[in-house]
Coordinates of C-alpha atoms and ligand atoms in Angstrom, one line a residue:
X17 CA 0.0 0.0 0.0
X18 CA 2.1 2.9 1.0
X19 CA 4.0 2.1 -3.0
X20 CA 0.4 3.1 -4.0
X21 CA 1.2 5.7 -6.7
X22 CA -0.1 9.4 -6.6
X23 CA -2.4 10.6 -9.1
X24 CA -1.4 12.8 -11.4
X25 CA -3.4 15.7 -10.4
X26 CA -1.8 15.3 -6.5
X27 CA 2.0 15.0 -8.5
X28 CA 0.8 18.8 -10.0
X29 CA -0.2 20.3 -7.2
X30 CA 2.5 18.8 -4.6
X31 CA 6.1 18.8 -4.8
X32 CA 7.6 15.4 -4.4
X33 CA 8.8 14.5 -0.9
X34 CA 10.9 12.4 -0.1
X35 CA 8.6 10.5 2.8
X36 CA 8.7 7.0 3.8
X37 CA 5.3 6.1 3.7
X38 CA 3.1 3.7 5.9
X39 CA 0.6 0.8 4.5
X40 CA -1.6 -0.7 6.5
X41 CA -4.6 -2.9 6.3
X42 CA -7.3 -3.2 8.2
X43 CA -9.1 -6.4 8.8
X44 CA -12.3 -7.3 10.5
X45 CA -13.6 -10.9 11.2
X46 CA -10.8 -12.2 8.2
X47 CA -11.9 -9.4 5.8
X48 CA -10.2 -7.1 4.3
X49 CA -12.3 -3.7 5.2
X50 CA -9.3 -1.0 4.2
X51 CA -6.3 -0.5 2.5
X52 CA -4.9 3.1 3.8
X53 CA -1.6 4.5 2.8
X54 CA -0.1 7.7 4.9
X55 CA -0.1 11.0 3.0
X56 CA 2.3 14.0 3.6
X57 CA 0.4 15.1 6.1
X58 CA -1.2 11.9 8.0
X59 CA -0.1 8.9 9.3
X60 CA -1.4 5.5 8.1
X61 CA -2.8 5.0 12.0
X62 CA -4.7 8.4 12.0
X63 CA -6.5 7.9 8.6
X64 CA -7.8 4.4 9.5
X65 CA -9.3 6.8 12.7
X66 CA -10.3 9.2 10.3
X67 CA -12.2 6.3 7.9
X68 CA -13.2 3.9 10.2
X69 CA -13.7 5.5 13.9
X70 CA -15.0 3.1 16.0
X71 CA -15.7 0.4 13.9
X72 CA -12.0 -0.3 14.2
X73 CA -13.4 -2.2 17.9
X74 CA -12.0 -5.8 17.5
X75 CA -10.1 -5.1 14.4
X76 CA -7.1 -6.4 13.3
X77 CA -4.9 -4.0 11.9
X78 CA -1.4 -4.6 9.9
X79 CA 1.5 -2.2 9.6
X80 CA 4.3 -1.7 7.2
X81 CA 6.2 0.0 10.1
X82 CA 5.7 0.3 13.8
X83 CA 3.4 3.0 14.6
X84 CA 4.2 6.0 16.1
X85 CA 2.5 7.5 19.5
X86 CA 0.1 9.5 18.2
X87 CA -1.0 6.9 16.2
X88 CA -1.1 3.9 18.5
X89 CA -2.7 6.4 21.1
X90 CA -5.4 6.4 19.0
X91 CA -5.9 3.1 17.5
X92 CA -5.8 1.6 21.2
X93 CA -8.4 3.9 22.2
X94 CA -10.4 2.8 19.2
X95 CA -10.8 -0.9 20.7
X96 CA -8.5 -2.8 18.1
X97 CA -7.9 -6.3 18.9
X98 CA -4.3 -6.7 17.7
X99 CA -1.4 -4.6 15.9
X100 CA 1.0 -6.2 13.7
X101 CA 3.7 -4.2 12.0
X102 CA 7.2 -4.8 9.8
X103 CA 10.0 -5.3 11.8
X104 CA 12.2 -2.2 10.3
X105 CA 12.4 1.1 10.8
X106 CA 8.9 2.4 12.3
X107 CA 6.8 5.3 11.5
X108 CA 9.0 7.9 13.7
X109 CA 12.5 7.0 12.0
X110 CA 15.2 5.7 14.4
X111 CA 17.7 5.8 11.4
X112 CA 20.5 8.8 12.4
X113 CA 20.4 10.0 8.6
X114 CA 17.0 10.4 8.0
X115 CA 16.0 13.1 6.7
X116 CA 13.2 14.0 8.7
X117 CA 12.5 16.8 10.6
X118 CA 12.3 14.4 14.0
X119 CA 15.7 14.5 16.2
X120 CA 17.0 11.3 16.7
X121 CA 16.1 12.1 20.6
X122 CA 12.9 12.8 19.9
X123 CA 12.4 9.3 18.0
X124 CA 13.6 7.5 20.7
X125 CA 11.3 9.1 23.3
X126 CA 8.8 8.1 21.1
X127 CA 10.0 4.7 20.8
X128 CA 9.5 4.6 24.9
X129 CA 6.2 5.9 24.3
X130 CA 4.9 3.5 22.1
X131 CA 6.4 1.1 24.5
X132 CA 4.3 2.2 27.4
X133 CA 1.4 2.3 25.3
X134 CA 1.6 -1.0 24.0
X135 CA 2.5 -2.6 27.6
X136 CA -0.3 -1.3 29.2
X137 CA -3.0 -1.5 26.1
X138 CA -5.6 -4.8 25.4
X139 CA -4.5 -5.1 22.0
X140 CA -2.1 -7.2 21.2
X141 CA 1.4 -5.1 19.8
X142 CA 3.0 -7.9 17.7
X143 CA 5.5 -8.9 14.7
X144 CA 4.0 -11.2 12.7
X145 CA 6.4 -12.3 10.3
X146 CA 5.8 -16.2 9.8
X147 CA 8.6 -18.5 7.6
X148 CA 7.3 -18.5 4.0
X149 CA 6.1 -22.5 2.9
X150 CA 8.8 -24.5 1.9
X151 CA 9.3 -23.8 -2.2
X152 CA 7.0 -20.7 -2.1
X153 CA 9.7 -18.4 -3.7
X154 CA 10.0 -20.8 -6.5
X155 CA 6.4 -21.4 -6.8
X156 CA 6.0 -17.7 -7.4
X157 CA 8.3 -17.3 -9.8
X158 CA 6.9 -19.7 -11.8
X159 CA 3.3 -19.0 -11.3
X160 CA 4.7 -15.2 -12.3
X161 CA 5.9 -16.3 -15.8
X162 CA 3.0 -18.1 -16.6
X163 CA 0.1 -16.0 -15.5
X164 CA -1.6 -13.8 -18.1
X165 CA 0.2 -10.8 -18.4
X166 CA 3.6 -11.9 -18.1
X167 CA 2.8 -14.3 -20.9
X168 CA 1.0 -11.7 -23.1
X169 CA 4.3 -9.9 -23.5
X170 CA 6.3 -12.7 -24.3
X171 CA 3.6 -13.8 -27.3
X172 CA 5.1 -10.5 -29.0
X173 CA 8.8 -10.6 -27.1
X174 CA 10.1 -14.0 -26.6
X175 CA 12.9 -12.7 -24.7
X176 CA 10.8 -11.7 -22.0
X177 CA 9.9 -15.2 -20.6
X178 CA 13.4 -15.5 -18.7
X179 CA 16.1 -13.1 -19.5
X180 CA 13.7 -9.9 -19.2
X181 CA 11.6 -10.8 -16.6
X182 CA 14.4 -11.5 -14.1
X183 CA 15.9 -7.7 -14.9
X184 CA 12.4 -6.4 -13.9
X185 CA 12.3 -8.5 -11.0
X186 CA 15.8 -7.9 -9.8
X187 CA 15.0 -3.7 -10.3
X188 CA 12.1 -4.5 -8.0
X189 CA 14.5 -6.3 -5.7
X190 CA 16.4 -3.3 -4.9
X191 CA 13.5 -0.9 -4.7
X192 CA 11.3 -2.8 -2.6
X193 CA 14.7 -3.6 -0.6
X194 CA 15.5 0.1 -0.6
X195 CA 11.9 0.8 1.5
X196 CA 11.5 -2.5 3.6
X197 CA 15.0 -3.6 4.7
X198 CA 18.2 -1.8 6.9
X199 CA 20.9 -2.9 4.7
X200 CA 23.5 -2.6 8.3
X201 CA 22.8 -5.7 10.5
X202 CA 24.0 -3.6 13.1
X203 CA 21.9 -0.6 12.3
X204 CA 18.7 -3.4 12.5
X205 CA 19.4 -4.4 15.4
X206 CA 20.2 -1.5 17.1
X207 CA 16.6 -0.3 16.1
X208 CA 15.0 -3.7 17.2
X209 CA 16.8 -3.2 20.9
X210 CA 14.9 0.7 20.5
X211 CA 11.6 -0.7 19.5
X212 CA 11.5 -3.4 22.6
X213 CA 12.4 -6.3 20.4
X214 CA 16.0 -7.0 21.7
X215 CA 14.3 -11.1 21.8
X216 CA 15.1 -11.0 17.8
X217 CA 18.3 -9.2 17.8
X218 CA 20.6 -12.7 19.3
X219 CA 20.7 -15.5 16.7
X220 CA 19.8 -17.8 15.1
X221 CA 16.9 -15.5 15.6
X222 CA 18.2 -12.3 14.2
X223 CA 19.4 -14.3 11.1
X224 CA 15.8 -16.0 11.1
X225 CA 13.9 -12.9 10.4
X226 CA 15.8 -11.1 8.0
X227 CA 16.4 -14.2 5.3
X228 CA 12.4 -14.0 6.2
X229 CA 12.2 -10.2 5.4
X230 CA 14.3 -10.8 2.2
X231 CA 12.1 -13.5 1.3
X232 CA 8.9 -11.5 1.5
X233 CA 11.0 -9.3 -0.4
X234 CA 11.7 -11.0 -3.0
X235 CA 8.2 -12.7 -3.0
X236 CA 6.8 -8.9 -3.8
X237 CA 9.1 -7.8 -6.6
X238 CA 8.4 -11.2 -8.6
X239 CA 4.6 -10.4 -8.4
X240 CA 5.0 -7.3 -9.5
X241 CA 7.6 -8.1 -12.4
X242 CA 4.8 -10.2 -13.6
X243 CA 3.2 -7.3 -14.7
X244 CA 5.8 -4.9 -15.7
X245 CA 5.7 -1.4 -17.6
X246 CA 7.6 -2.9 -20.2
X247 CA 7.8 -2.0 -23.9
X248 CA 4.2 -0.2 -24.9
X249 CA 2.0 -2.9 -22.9
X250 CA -0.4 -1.8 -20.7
X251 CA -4.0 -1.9 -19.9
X252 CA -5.7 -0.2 -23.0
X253 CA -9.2 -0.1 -23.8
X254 CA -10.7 -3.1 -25.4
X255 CA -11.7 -2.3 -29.3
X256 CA -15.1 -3.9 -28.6
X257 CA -15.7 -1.3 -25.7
X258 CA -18.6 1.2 -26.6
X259 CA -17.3 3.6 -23.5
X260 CA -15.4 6.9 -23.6
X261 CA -14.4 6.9 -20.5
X262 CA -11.5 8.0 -18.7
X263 CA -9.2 5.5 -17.6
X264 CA -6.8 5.3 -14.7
X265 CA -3.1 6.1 -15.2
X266 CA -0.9 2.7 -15.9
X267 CA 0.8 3.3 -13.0
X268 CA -2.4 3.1 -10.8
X269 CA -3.8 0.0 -12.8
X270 CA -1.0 -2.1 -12.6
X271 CA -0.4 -1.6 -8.7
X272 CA -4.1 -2.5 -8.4
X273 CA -3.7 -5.6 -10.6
X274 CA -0.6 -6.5 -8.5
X275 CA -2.5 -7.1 -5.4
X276 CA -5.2 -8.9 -7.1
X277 CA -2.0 -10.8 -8.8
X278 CA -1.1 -11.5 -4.9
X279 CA -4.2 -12.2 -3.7
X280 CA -4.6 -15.0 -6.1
X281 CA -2.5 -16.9 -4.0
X282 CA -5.0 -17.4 -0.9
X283 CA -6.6 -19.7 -3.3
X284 CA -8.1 -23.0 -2.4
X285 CA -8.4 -24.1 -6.2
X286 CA -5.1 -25.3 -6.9
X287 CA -5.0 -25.4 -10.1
X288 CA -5.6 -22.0 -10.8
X289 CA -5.5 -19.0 -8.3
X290 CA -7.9 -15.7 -9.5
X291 CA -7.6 -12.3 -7.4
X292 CA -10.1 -9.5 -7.9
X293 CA -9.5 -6.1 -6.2
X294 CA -12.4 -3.5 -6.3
X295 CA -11.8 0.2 -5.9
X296 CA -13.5 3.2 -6.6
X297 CA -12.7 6.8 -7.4
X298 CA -14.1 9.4 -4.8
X299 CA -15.8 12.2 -7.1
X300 CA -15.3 15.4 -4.2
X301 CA -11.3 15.8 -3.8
X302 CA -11.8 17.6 -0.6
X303 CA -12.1 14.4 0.9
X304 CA -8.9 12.9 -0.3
X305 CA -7.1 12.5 2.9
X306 CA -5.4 9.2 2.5
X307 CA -2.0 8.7 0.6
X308 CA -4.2 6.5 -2.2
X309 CA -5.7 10.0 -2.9
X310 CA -9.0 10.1 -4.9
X311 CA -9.2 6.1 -5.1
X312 CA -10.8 4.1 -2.0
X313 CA -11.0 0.8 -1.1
X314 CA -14.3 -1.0 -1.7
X315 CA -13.5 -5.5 -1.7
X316 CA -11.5 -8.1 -2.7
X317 CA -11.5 -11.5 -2.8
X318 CA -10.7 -15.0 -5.0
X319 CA -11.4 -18.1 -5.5
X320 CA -12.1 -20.6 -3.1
X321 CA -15.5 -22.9 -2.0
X322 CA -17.9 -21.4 0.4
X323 CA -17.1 -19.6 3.6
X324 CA -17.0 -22.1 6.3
X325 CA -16.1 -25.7 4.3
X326 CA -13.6 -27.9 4.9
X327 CA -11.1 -29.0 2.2
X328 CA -12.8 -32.8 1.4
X329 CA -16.2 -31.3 1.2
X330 CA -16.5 -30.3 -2.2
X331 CA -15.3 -32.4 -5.8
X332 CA -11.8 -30.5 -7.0
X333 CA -11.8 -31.6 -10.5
X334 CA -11.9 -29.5 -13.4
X335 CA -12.8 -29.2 -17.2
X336 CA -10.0 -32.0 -17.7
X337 CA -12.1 -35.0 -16.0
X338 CA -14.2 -37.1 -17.6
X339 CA -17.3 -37.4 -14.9
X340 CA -19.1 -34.0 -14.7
X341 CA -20.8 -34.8 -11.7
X342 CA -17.5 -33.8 -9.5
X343 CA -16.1 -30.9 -11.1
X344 CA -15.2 -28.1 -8.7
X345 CA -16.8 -25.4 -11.4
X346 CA -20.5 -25.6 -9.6
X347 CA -19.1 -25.3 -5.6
X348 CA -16.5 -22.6 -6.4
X349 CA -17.3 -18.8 -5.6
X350 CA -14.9 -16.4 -8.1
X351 CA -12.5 -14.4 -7.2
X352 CA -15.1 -11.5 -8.3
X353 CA -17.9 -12.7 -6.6
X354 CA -16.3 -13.2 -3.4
X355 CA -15.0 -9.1 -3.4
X356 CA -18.9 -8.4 -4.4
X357 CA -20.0 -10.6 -1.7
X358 CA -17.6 -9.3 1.3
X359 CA -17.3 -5.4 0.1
X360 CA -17.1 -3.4 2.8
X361 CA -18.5 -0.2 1.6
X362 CA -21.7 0.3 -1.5
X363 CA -20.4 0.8 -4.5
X364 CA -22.1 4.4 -5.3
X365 CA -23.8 4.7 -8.9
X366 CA -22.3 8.5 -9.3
X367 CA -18.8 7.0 -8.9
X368 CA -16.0 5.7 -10.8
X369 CA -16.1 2.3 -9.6
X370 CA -13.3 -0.2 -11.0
X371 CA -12.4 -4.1 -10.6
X372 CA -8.8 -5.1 -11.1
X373 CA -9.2 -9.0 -11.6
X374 CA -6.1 -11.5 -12.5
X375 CA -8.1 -13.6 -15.6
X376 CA -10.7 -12.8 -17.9
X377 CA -14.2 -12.6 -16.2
X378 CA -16.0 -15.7 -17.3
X379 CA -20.0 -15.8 -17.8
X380 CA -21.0 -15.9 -14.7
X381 CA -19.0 -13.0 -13.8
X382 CA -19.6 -10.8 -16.3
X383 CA -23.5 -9.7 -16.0
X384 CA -22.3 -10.4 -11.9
X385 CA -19.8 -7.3 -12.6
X386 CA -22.3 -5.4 -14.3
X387 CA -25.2 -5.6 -12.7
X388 CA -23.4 -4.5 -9.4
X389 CA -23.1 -1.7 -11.2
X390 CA -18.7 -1.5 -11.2
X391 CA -18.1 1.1 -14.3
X392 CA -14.5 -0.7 -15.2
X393 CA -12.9 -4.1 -15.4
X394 CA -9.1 -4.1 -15.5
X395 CA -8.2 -7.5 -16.5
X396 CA -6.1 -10.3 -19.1
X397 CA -7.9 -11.0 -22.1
X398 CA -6.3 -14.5 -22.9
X399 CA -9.3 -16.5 -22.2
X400 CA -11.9 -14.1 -24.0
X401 CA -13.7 -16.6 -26.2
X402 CA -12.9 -19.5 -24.8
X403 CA -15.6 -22.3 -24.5
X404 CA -15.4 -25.0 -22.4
X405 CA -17.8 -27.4 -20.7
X406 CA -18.3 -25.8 -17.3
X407 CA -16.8 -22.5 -17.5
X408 CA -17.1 -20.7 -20.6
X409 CA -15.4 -16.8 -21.6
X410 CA -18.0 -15.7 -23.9
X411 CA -19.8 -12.9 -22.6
X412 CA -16.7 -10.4 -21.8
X413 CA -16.1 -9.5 -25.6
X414 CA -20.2 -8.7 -25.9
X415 CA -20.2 -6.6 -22.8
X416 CA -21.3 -2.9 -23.2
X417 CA -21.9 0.0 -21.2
X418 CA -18.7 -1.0 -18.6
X419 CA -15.5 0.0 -20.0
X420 CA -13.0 -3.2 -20.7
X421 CA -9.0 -2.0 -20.0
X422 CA -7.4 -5.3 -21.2
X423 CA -3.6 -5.8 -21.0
X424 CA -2.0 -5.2 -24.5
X425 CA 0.4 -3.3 -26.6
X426 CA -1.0 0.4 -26.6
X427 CA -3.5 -0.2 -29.8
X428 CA -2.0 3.2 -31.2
X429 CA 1.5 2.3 -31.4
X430 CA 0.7 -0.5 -33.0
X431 CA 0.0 1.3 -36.2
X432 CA 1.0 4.6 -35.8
X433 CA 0.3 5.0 -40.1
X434 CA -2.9 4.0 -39.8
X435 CA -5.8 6.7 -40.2
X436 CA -7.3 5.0 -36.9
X437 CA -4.4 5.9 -34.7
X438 CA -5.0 9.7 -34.9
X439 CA -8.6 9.3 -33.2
X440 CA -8.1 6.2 -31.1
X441 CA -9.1 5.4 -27.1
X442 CA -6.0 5.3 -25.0
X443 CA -7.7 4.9 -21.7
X444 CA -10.8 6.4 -22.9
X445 CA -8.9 10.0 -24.1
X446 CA -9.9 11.0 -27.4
X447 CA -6.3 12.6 -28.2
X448 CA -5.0 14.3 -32.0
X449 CA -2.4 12.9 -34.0
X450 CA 0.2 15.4 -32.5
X451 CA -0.8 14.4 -29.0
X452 CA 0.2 10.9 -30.3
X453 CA 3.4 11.5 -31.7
X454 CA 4.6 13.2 -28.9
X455 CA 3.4 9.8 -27.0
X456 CA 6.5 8.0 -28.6
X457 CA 8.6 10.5 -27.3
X458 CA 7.6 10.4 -23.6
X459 CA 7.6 7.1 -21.7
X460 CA 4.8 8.3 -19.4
X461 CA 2.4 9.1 -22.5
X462 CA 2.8 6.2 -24.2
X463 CA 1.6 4.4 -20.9
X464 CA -1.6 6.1 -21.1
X465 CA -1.4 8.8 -18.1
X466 CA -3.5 11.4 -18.0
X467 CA -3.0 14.9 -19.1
Ligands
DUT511 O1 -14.1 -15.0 -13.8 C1 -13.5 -16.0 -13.2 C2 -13.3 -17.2 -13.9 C3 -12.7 -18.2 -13.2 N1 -12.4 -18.1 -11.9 C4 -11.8 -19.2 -11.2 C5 -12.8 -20.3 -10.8 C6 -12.0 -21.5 -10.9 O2 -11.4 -21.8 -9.6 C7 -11.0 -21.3 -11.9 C8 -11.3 -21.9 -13.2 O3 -10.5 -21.5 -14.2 P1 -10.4 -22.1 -15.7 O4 -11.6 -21.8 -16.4 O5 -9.2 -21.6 -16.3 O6 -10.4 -23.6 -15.5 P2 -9.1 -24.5 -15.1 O7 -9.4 -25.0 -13.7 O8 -7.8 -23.8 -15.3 O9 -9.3 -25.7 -16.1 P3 -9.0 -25.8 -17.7 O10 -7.8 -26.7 -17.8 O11 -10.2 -26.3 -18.2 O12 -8.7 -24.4 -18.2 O13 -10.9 -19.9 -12.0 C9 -12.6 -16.9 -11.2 O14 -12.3 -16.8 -10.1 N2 -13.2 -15.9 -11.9

């Protein structure tokens, strides 16, 4: 969350600071109910206060860094049932060179604070930072290649499937290790001793969490080089789409599709893991308080048999077996249905509303999607068309009236000769032929932002 890019109109108006930023998620009763991200002025902790008051009572709430006083002050107060955070730096930064405005002294009384606060608070003040399942890494990576959009690219660009992809991921690598990890083990540990967790600083402990930290690491930046901003690909409205709409910058679509990308891996089909992300795009900026700016959080989900049943209950057989009678396809919920079904807020007819789903919406998803009234589906195409027995792919090409952003080579660049280019969508703006050529020029144009 707290990678969740600006939009374009809060990059205008604000000059970039250099601020490490705060994710957190809130969870309540195992569902996801908000995905926050701290702005240059607030703190993750104080906008879930801000959004959620007190429902945040017997919450579970997940950090990206330990939370500050003022924060945890509140949250406690709020009746949360536990607080988990990222063993690294936390939110007031203990690292001598940062470049905040906070003394180092003043970081540490805060570090005592927090301290106190968790000591003598109900909710539970934890890391949670399980060992990742034996082969998980590996399982990742190869999931990563496979899944749609990694293997849309390498349809066009062989040279993606292995020597490309591992460039993006290992540029990932170091950003993501830039922002989660303290490079010094001494540094670490010094800061664990700060924050009360001297227990992890002895080994084999110490050594322990931070091959687990690198892990989680690493786990992150190959999800993410699955869908990469490389060559012109990106998600581009479908040609069968009727709407002229506007679209979301690539930026913003591809972070959304990453966490559906990650989400997919909760799955209990396991053959194939589908995440769906819902969002939606807050019409009054006045309101834009959070670090995800105009875009709110609305449901997610994927795939997996009905709340509540136990792994032999239901048949787990697919399209491939002979006896119809116990195939999986008439037990399983969708990844889509499941984020319709557990959304935690309405999805408002006057708004933007958008689902960011991992594979093509199949037929029972599609008038699902619709009907619920989401304006956008940001999704791989590569099943469109596709019949099969159980689960067909038919209805997502005939869809009108909800705008389709499928991942593919930007349609204009394609043929930039053709008469078509100099009045085609790119995310739903009509732009001129000089608008397009300048497109090839700059990386961010041709990417579809916004102007
Ligand atoms: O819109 C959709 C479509 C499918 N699924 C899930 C349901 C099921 O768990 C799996 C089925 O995928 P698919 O149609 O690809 O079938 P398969 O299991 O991969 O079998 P096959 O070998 O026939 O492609 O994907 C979704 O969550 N949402």
């Amino acid at each position: 969350m707290e990678v969740f890019p600006s939009s374009k109109h809060v990059q205008a108006i604000k000059k970039p600071q250099r601020i490490k930023k705060t994710g957190l998620v809130v969870v309540r009763n195992m569902k996801i109910i908000g995905l926050h991200c701290s702005s240059s002025e607030l703190h993750a902790g104080q906008i879930a206060v801000i959004k959620h008051g007190s429902r945040l009572k017997d919450c579970d709430l997940y950090f990206s860094r330990k939370p500050c006083s003022t924060c945890l002050k509140m949250i406690v107060n709020a009746g949360v049932n536990r607080i988990s955070y990222w063993p690294s730096d936390p939110e007031i930064s203990l690292q001598p060179e940062n470049p905040s405005q906070t003394s180092l002294g003043d970081a540490r009384l805060d570090a005592k604070a927090v301290e106190r606060l968790k000591s003598n608070s109900r909710a539970h003040v934890c890391v949670l930072l399980q060992p990742l399942a034996c082969y998980m890494v590996q399982f990742v990576e190869e999931t990563s290649l496979k899944c749609d959009f990694a293997q849309k690219i390498t349809r066009i660009h062989p040279e993606f499937q292995r020597s490309t992809f591992y460039e993006y991921r290992q540029d990932r690598v170091k950003e993501y290790e830039a922002l989660f990890l303290i490079s010094s083990e001494e540094k670490h540990k010094e800061i664990l001793r700060l924050m009360g967790l001297e227990n992890l600083c002895e080994d084999p402990y110490f050594v322990c969490l931070r091959q687990n930290m690198k892990e989680l690491v690493l786990v992150l930046a190959t999800v993410a080089a699955s869908v990469p901003s490389y060559s012109d690909f990106g998600f581009y409205l479908s040609e069968t789409s009727d709407d002229n709409q506007q679209g979301l910058t690539q930026e913003i679509a591809q972070h959304c599709i990453i966490q559906a990308r990650l989400l997919a891996y909760r799955t209990e089909d396991h053959k194939i893991g589908v995440g769906a992300v819902v969002w939606a795009e807050r019409k009054c900026s006045t309101l834009d308080c959070d670090g995800t700016g105009s875009m709110y959080f609305l449901g997610c989900g994927y795939n997996a048999f009905p709340v509540g049943s136990e792994y032999a209950d239901f048949p787990h057989m697919d399209d491939n077996q002979k006896d119809r009678e116990i195939r999986k396809f008439r037990y399983i919920i969708h990844a889509e249905q499941n984020a319709i079904t557990f959304r935690c807020q309405e999805i408002k007819p006057d708004e933007q509303s958008m689902i960011f789903v991992t594979k093509c919406p199949c037929d029972e998803c599609v008038p699902l999607i619709k009907g619920a009234g989401i304006k956008q589906i940001y999704t791989g195409d590569m099943d469109s068309g596709k019949k099969k027995a159980d689960i067909s792919y038919m209805k997502f090409s005939q869809l009108r009236g909800v705008g389709k952003y499928s991942w593919q080579q930007n349609p204009r660049r394609m043929s930039p000769n053709s008469t078509k280019a100099s009045t085609s969508v790119e995310n739903g703006d009509l732009k001129n032929k000089e608008e397009d050529d300048s497109g090839f020029k700059s990386k961010r144009m041709c990417y579809g932002e916004r102007t």
